[in-house]
Coordinates of C-alpha atoms and ligand atoms in Angstrom, one line a residue:
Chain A
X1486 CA -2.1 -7.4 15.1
X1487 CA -0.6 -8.9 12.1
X1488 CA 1.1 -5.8 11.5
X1489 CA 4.7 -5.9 13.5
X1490 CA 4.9 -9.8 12.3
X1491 CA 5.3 -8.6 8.6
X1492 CA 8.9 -8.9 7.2
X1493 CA 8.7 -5.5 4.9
X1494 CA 6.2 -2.5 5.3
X1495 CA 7.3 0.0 3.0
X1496 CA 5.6 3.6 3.4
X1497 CA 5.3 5.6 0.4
X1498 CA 3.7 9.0 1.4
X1499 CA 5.5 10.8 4.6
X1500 CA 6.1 14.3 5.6
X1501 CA 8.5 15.7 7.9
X1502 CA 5.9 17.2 10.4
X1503 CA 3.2 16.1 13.6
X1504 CA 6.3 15.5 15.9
X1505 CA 8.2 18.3 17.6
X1506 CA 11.8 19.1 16.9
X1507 CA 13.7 21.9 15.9
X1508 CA 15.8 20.5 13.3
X1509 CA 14.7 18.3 10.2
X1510 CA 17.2 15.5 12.0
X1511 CA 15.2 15.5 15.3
X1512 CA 11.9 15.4 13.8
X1513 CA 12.5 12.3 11.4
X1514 CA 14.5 11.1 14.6
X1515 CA 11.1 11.2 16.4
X1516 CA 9.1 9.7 12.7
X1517 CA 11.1 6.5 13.1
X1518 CA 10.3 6.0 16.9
X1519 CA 6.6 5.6 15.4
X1520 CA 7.5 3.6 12.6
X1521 CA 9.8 1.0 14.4
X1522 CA 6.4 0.8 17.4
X1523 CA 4.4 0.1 14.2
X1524 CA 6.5 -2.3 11.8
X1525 CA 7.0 0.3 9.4
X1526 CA 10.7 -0.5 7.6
X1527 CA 11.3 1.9 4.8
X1528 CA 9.5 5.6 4.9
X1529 CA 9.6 8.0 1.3
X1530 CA 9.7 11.6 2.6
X1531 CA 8.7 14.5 0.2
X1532 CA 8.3 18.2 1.3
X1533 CA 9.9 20.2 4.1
X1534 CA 8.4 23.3 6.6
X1535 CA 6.8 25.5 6.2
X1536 CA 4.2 24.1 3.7
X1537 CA 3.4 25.9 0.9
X1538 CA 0.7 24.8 -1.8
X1539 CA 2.4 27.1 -4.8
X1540 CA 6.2 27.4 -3.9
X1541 CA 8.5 29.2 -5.5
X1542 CA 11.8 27.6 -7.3
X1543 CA 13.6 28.9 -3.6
X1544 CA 11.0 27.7 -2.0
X1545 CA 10.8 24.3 -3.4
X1546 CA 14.6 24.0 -3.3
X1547 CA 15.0 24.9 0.6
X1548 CA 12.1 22.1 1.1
X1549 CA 14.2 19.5 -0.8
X1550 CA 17.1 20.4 1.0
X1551 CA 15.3 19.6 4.2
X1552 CA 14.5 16.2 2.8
X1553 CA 18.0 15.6 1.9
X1554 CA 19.2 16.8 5.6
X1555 CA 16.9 14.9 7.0
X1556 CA 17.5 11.4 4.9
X1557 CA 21.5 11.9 5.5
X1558 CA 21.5 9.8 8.4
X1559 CA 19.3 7.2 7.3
X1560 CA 20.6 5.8 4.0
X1561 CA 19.0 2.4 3.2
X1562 CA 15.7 3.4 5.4
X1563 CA 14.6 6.6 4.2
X1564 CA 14.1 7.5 0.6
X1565 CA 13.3 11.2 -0.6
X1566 CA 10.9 13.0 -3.6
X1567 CA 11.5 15.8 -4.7
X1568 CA 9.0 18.9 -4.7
X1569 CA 8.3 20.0 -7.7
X1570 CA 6.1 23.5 -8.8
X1571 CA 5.3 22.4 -12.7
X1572 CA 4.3 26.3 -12.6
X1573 CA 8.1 26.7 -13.3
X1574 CA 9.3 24.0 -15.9
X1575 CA 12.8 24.6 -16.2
X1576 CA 13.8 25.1 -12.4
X1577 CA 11.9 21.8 -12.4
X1578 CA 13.9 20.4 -15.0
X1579 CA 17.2 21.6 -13.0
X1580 CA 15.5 20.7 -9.7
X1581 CA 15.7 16.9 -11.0
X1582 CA 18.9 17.3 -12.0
X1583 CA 20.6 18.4 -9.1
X1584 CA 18.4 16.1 -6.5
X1585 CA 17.9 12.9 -8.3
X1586 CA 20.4 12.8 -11.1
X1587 CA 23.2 13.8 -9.1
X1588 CA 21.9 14.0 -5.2
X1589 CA 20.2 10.8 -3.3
X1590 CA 16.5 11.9 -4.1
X1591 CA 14.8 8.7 -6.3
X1592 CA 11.5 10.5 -7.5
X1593 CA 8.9 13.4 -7.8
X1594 CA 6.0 14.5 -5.5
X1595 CA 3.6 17.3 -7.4
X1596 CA 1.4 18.6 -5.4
X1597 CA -1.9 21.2 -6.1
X1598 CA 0.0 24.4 -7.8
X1599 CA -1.0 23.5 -11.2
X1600 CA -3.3 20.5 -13.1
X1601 CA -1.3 17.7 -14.6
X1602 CA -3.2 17.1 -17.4
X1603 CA -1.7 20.5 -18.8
X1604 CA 1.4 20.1 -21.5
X1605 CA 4.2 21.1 -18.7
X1606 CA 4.4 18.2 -16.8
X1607 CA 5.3 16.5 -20.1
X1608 CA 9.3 17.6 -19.8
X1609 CA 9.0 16.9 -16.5
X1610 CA 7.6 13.1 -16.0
X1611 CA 9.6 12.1 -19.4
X1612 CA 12.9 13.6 -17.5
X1613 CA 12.3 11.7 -14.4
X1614 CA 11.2 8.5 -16.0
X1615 CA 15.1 8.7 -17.9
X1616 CA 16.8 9.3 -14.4
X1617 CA 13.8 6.1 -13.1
X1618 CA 12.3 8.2 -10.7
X1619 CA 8.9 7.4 -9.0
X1620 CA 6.2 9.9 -10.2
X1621 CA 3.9 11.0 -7.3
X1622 CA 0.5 13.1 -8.0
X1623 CA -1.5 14.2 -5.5
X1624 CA -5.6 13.8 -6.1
X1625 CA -8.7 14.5 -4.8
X1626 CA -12.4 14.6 -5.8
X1627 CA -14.0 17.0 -3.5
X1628 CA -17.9 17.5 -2.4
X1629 CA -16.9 21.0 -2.2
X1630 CA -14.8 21.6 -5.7
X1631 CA -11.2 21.2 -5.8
X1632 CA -8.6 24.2 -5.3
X1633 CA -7.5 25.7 -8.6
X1634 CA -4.6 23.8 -9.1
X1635 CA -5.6 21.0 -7.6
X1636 CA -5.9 17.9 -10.0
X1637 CA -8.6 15.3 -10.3
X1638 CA -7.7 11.3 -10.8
X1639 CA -9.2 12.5 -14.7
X1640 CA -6.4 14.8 -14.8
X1641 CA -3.4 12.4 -13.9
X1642 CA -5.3 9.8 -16.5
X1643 CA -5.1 12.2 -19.2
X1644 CA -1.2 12.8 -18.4
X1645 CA -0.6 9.0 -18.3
X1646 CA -2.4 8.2 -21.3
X1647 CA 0.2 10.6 -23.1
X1648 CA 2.8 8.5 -21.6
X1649 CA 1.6 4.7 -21.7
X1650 CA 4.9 3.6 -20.5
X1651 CA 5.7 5.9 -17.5
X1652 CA 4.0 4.3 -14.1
X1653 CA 2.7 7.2 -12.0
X1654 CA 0.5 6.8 -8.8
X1655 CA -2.3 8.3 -8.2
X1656 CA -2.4 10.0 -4.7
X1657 CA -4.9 9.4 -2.0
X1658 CA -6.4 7.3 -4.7
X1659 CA -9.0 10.7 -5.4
X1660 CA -9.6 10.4 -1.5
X1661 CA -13.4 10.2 -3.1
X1662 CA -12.1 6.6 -3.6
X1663 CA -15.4 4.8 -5.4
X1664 CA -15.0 8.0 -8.0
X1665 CA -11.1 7.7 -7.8
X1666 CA -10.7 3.8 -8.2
X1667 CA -13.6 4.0 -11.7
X1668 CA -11.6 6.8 -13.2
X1669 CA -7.9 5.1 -12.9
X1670 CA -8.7 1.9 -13.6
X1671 CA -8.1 1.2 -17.3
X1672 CA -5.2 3.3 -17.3
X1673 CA -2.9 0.3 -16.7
X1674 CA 0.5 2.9 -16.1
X1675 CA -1.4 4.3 -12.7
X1676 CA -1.1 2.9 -9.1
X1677 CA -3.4 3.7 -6.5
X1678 CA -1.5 5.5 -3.4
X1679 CA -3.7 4.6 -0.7
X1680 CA -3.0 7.0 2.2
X1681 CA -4.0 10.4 3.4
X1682 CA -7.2 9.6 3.9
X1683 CA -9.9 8.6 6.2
X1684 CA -9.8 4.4 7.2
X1685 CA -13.4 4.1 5.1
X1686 CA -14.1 0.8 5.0
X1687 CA -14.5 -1.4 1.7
X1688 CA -12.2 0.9 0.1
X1689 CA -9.4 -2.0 0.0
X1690 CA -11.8 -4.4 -1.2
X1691 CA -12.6 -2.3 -4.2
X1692 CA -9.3 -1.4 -5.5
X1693 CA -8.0 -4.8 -5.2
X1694 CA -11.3 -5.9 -7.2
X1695 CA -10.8 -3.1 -9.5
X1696 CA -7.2 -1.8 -10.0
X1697 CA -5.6 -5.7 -9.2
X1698 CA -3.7 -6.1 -6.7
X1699 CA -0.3 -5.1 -8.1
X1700 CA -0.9 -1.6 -9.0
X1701 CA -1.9 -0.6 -4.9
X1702 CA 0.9 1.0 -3.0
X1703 CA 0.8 2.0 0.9
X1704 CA 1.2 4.9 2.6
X1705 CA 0.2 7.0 5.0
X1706 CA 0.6 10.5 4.8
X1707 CA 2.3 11.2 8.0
X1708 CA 2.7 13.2 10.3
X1709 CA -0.7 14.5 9.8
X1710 CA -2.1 11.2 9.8
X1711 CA -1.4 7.9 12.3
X1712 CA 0.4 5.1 11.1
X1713 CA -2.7 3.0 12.3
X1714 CA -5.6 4.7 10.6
X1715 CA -3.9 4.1 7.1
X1716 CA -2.3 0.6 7.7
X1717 CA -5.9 -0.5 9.0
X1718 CA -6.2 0.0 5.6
X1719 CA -4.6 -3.3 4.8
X1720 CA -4.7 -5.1 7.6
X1721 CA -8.7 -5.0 7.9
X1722 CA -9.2 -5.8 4.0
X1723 CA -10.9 -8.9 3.3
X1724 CA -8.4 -9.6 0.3
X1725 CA -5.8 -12.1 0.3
X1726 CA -2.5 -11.8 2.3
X1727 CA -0.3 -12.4 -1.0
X1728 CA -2.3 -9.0 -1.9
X1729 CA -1.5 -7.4 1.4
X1730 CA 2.3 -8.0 1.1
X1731 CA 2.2 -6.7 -1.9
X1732 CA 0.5 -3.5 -1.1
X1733 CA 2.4 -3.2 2.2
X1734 CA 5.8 -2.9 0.2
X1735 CA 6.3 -5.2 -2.6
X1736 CA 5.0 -3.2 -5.1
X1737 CA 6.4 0.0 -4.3
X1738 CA 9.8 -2.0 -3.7
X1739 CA 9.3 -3.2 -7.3
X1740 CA 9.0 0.1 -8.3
X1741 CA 12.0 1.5 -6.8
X1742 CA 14.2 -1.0 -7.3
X1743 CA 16.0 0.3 -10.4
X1744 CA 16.8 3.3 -9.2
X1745 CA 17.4 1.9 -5.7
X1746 CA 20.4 -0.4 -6.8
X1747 CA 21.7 2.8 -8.9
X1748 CA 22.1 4.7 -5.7
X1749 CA 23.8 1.7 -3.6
X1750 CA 20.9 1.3 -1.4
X1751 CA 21.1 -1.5 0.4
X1752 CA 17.7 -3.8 0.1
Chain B
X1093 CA -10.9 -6.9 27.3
X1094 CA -12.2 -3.3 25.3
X1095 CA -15.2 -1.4 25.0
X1096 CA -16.2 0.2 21.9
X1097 CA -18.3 3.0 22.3
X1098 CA -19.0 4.2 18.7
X1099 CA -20.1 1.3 16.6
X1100 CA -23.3 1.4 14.3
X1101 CA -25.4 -1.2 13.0
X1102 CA -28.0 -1.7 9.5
X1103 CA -27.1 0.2 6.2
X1104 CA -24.6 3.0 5.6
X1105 CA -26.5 5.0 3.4
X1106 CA -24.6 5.8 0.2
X1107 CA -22.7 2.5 0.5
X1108 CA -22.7 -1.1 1.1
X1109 CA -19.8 -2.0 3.6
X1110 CA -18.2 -5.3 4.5
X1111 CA -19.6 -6.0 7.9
X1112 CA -23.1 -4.2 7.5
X1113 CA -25.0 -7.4 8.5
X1114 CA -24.9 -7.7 12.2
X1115 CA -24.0 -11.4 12.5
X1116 CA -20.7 -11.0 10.9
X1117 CA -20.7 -7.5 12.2
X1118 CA -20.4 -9.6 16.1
X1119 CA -18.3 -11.7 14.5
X1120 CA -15.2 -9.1 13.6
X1121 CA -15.4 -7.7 17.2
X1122 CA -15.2 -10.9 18.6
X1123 CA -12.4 -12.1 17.1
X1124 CA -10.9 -8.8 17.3
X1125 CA -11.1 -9.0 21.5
X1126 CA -14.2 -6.3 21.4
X1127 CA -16.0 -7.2 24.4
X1128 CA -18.8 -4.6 24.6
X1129 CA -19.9 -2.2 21.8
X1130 CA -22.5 0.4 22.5
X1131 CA -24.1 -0.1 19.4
X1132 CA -26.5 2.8 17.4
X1133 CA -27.7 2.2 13.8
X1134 CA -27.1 4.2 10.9
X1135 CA -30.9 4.2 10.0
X1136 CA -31.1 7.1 12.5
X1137 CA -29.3 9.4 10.1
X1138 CA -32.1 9.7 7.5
X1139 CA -34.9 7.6 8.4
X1140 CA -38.6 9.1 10.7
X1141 CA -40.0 5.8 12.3
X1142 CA -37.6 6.1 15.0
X1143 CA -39.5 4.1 17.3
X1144 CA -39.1 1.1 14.6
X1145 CA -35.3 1.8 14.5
X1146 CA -35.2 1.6 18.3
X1147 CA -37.1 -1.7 18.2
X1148 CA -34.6 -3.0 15.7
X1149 CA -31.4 -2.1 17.1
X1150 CA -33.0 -3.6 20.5
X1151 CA -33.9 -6.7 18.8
X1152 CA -30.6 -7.2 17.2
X1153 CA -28.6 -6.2 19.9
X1154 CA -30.4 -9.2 22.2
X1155 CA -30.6 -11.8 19.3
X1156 CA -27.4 -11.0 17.2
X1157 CA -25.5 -9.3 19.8
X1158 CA -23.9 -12.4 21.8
X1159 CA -23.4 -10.1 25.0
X1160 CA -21.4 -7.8 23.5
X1161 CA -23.8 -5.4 22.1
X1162 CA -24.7 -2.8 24.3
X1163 CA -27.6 -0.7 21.9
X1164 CA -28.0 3.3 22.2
X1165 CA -30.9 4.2 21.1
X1166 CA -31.5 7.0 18.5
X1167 CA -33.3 10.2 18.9
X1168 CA -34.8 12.9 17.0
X1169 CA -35.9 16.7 18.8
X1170 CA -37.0 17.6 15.9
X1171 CA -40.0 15.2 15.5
X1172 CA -42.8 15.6 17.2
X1173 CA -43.3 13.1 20.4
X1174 CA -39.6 12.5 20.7
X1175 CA -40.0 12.5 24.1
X1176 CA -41.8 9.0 24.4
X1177 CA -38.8 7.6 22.2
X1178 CA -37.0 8.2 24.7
X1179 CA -39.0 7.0 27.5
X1180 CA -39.2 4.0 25.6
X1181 CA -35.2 3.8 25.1
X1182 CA -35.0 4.2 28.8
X1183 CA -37.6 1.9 29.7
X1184 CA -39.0 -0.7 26.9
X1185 CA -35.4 -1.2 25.9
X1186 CA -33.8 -0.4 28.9
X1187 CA -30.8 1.6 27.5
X1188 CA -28.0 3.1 29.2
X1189 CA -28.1 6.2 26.8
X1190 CA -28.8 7.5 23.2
X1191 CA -26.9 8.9 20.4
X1192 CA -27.6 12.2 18.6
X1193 CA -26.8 13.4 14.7
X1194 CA -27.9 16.9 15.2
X1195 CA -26.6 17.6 11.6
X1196 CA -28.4 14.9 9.5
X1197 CA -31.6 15.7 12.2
X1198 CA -31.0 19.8 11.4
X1199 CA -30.6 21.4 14.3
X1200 CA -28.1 23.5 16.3
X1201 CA -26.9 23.1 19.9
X1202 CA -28.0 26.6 20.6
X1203 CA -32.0 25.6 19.8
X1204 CA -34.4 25.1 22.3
X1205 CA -35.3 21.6 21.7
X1206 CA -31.9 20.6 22.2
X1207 CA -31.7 21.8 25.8
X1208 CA -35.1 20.1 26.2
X1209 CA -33.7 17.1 25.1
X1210 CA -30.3 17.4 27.2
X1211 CA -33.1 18.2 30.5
X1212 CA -35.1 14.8 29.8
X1213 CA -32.1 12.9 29.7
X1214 CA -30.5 14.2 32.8
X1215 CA -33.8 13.1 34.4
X1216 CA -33.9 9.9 32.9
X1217 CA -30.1 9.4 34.1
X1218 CA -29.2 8.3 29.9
X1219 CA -25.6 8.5 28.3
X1220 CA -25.6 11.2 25.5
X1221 CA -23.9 10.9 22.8
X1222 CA -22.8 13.3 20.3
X1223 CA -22.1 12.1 16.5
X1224 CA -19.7 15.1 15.4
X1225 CA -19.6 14.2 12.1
X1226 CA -20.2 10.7 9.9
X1227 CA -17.2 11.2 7.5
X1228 CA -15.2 13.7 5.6
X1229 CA -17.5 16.5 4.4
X1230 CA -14.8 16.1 1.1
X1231 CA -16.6 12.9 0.2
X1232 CA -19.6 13.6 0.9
X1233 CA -22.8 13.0 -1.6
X1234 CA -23.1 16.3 -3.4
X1235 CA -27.1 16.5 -2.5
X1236 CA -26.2 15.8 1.1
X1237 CA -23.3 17.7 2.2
X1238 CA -24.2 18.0 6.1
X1239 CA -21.2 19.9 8.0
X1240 CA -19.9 19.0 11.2
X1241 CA -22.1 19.6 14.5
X1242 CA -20.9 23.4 15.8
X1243 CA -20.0 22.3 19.6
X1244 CA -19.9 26.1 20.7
X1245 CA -23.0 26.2 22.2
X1246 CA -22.3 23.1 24.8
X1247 CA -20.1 24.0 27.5
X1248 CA -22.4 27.0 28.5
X1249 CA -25.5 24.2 28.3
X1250 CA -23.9 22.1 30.5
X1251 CA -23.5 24.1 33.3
X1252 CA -27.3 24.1 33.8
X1253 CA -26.8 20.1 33.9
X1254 CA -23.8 18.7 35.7
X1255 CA -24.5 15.8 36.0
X1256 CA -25.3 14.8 32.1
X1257 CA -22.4 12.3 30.6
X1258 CA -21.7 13.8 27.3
X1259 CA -19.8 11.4 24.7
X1260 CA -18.5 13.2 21.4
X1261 CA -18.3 10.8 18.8
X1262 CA -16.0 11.5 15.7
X1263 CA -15.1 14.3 17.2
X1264 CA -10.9 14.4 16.9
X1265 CA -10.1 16.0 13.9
X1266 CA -12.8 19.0 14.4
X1267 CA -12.3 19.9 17.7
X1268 CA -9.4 22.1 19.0
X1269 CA -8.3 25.3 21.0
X1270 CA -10.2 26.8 23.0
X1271 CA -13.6 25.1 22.0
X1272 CA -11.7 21.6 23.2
X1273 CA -10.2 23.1 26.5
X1274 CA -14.1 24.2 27.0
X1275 CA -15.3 21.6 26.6
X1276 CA -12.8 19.3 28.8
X1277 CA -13.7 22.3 31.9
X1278 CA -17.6 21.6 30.9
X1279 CA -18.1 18.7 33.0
X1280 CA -18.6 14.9 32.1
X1281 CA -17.8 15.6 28.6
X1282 CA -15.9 12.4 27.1
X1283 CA -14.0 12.0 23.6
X1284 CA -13.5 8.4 21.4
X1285 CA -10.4 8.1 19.7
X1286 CA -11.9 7.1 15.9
X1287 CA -11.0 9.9 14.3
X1288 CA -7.7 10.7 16.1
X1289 CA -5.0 11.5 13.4
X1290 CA -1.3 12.3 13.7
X1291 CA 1.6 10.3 14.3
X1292 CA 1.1 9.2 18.5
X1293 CA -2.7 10.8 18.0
X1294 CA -3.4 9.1 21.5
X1295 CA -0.4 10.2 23.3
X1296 CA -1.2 14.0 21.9
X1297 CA -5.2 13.1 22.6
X1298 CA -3.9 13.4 26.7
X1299 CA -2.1 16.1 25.9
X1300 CA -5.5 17.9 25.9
X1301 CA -8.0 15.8 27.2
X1302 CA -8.0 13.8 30.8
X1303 CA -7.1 10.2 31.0
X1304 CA -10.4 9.4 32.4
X1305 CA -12.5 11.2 29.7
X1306 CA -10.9 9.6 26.9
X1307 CA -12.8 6.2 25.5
X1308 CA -11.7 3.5 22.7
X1309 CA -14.2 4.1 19.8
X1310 CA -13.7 3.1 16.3
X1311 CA -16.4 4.4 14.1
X1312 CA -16.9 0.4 12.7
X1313 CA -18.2 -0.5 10.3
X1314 CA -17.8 2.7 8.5
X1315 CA -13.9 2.6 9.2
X1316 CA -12.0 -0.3 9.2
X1317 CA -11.9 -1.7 12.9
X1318 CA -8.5 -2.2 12.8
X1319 CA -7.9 1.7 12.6
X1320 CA -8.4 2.7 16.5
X1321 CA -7.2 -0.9 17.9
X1322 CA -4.2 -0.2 15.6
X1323 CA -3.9 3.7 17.7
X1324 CA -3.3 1.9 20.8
X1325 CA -0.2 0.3 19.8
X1326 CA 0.9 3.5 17.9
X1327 CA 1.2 5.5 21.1
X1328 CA 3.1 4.9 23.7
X1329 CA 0.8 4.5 26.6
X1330 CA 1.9 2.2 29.2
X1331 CA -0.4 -0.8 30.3
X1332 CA -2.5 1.9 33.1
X1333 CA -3.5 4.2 30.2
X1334 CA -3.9 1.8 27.9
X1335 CA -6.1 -0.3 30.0
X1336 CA -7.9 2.8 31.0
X1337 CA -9.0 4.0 27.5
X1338 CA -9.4 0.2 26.6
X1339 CA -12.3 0.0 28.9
X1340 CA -12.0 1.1 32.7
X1341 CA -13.0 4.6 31.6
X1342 CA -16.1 2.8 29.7
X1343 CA -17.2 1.1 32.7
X1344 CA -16.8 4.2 35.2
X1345 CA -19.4 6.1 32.7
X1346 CA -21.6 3.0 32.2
X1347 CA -22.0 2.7 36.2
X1348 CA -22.0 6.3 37.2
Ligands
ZN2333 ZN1 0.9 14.2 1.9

């Protein structure tokens, strides 16, 4: 496998959970075991235990305490969203204060409490595009309808086009991906996030022919899912191998790097 | 050296995908160190002219196939003389075993024609194989959402036929609890790994299920090959497990 020969794999999308341990510490202890067996250099972590699809401000704010804990001994290697609940615009608004502005966090992960093509999120994406923070939606297109607060790739388009100049990524690229890839595609601010999702073939091959290759970012949406099933991603794409670096970490390291250097991290 | 037991040749049907053709199809496994691939085709999800199917996957499997294609033919208890498709799996083609869809083919575990169909193979000595599911019911095509095969009925099936191999297909992500732990006490009952997720997924696969009942299957070409070769260097197995899922456990079923 090409994959452990690779100088950077950078992973956008991981969770703190699908390993034991009682403490945040022990379980991203366990996380890196997997990552180091796989090639994987620098991990994003958003979202603590338990999960909860509509937190409350004290919820959300335990969970990215968790993430901090659990990045504390990891400096340059693992980088931290914070959880946002756009239901509550002004804790969010402190929320980003006290974890990116002044705490090690370097972005935002919104999640499926509320759709983001309504006028909230505006405060909130313009607020962490000042501080250069990543912006991370999740999306879906489901057979079976979406859950209430659950956006669409149509929904995050219709929150970038109000702000042209903020990048956002899009992700689990509408985990529909041929429906995802069409909807985001002239919206030149959006990435693809490419994990969290099953390995389908041909999806690589379309994104890179349709989004370009610089606006693709890997990840995998661990623990829930392997490192394997969302690299193979990648690695089984019949694109070029400048376009797999890039996936595999350049882009997202592009897209960090601002607010990287601001926080000392060592690259 | 690996055997791939879930591998499926011709035309997804809602989509075009990069090794659908089987010459180039052979040509990923090779390079990828595939050395056998029990091979179905996904023509048996929607199409009737079985027969024809059958004699197409044969064909291609001996033409295109280059000794690694092993084919399993496809069967339907719902149509009416399915019972010489299978005699002619068995015999015309000379296949070790078939593999089922019983939710694209409409029909539950628990129906009659199913333990018909479980009877003949037990006589004929065939491999049965189980497609769980195709892909994510999420994506599905909106006038084709088909959910995932209901596995309750099995275990109690199988104890009127011990000696049927049983290999669930796809099955990783569905199956769990007490249904799994049933399963596994059910008899020859084997798993692939293709739609294992989690960090480790292999290592917390044998958690659950016997070493010897787990096989290397990667749902190619519908997922990218490189998804369950990639799970074997993701869990920490040690060269005996590894080798066993690899292909050892593949061969013991084949000869048995
Ligand atoms: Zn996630």
């Amino acid at each position: 496998m090409k994959t452990a020969t690779r100088k950077s794999i950078w992973d956008l999308h991981c969770h703190l959970s699908g390993v034991n341990g009682k403490t945040v510490d022990e379980r991203i202890a366990r996380l890196m075991e997997y990552a180091d067996r796989m090639g994987v250099e620098r991990l994003v972590f958003f979202m603590g235990w338990p999960w909860s699809v509509d937190p409350d401000p004290d919820d959300f704010r335990r969970q990215n305490d968790q993430v901090i804990q659990a990045l504390s001994h990891w400096h340059d290697r693992a980088f931290g969203f914070a959880y946002l609940n756009p239901k509550y615009p002004r804790e969010c608004l402190a929320e980003l204060d006290r974890c990116i502005a002044h705490g090690p966090l370097v972005g935002i992960k919104l999640w499926v409490s509320k759709r983001c093509k309504d006028s909230e999120l505006d405060a909130i994406v313009e607020r962490t595009a000042e501080l250069k923070g990543v912006i991370f939606q999740h999306t879906w297109y489901k057979a079976g309808g979406n859950l209430e607060g659950e956006s669409t790739p149509a929904d995050l388009v219709a929150l970038a086009a109000r702000h042209p100049d903020i990048p956002m990524i899009c992700g689990h690229a509408g985990g529909d991906w041929e429906l995802g890839i069409r909807t985001v595609r002239d919206q030149k601010n959006l990435y693809l996030g490419t994990g969290g999702f099953d390995p389908t073939a041909g999806f690589m091959e379309m994104a890179v022919r349709e989004v370009g290759e610089d606006r693709i970012i890997y990840g995998s949406d661990i623990g829930g899912r392997s490192f394997a099933s969302q690299l193979a991603k990648v690695d089984g794409a019949e694109i070029s191998e400048k376009a797999k670096e890039k996936i595999l970490g350049g882009n997202l390291k592009q897209l960090m790097l601002p607010i990287l250097k601001q926080k000392g991290i060592r690259l | 050296m690996i055997t791939d037991v879930n591998i499926n040749l011709s035309r997804w049907p809602f989509r075009r995908l990069p090794h659908d053709e089987t010459a180039k199809l052979v040509g990923k496994l090779e390079r990828a160190g595939i050395t056998q691939a029990w091979a179905c085709s996904f023509d048996g999800l929607l199409h009737h002219d079985i027969s024809a199917l059958n004699q197409r996957l044969a064909d291609d499997c001996n033409q295109l196939g280059k000794g690694i294609l092993v084919p399993f033919g496809c069967i339907n208890p719902t149509l009416t003389g399915w019972q010489k498709d299978l005699a002619q799996c068995k015999r015309k083609h000379q296949m070790p075993g078939i593999r089922l869809f019983p939710n694209y083919h409409d029909y539950k575990l628990d129906d009659r024609l199913f333990a018909d169909l479980l009877a003949q193979a037990e006589q004929e000595e065939m491999i049965v194989q189980i497609a769980l599911k195709m892909e994510d019911e999420r994506t599905q095509h909106p006038r084709l959402r088909v959910p995932a095969v209901d596995m309750k009925p099995l275990p109690e099936l199988l104890e009127k036929h011990p000696k049927i191999r049983i290999v669930i297909l796809n099955g990783m992500k569905t199956l769990r609890g007490d249904l799994l732990a049933e399963l596994v006490e059910a008899g020859n009952v084997y798993f692939d790994i293709s739609m294992q997720e989690s960090v480790g997924g292999i290592e917390k696969m044998l958690k659950l299920i016997p070493l010897e009942r787990v096989l290397f299957g990667s749902h190619f070409p519908f997922f990218y090959l490189e998804s369950s070769l990639l799970k074997l260097k993701e869990s920490n197995l040690g060269r005996f497990r590894e080798e066993a899922i690899r292909y050892k456990n593949a061969a013991g079923l084949l000869k048995t």
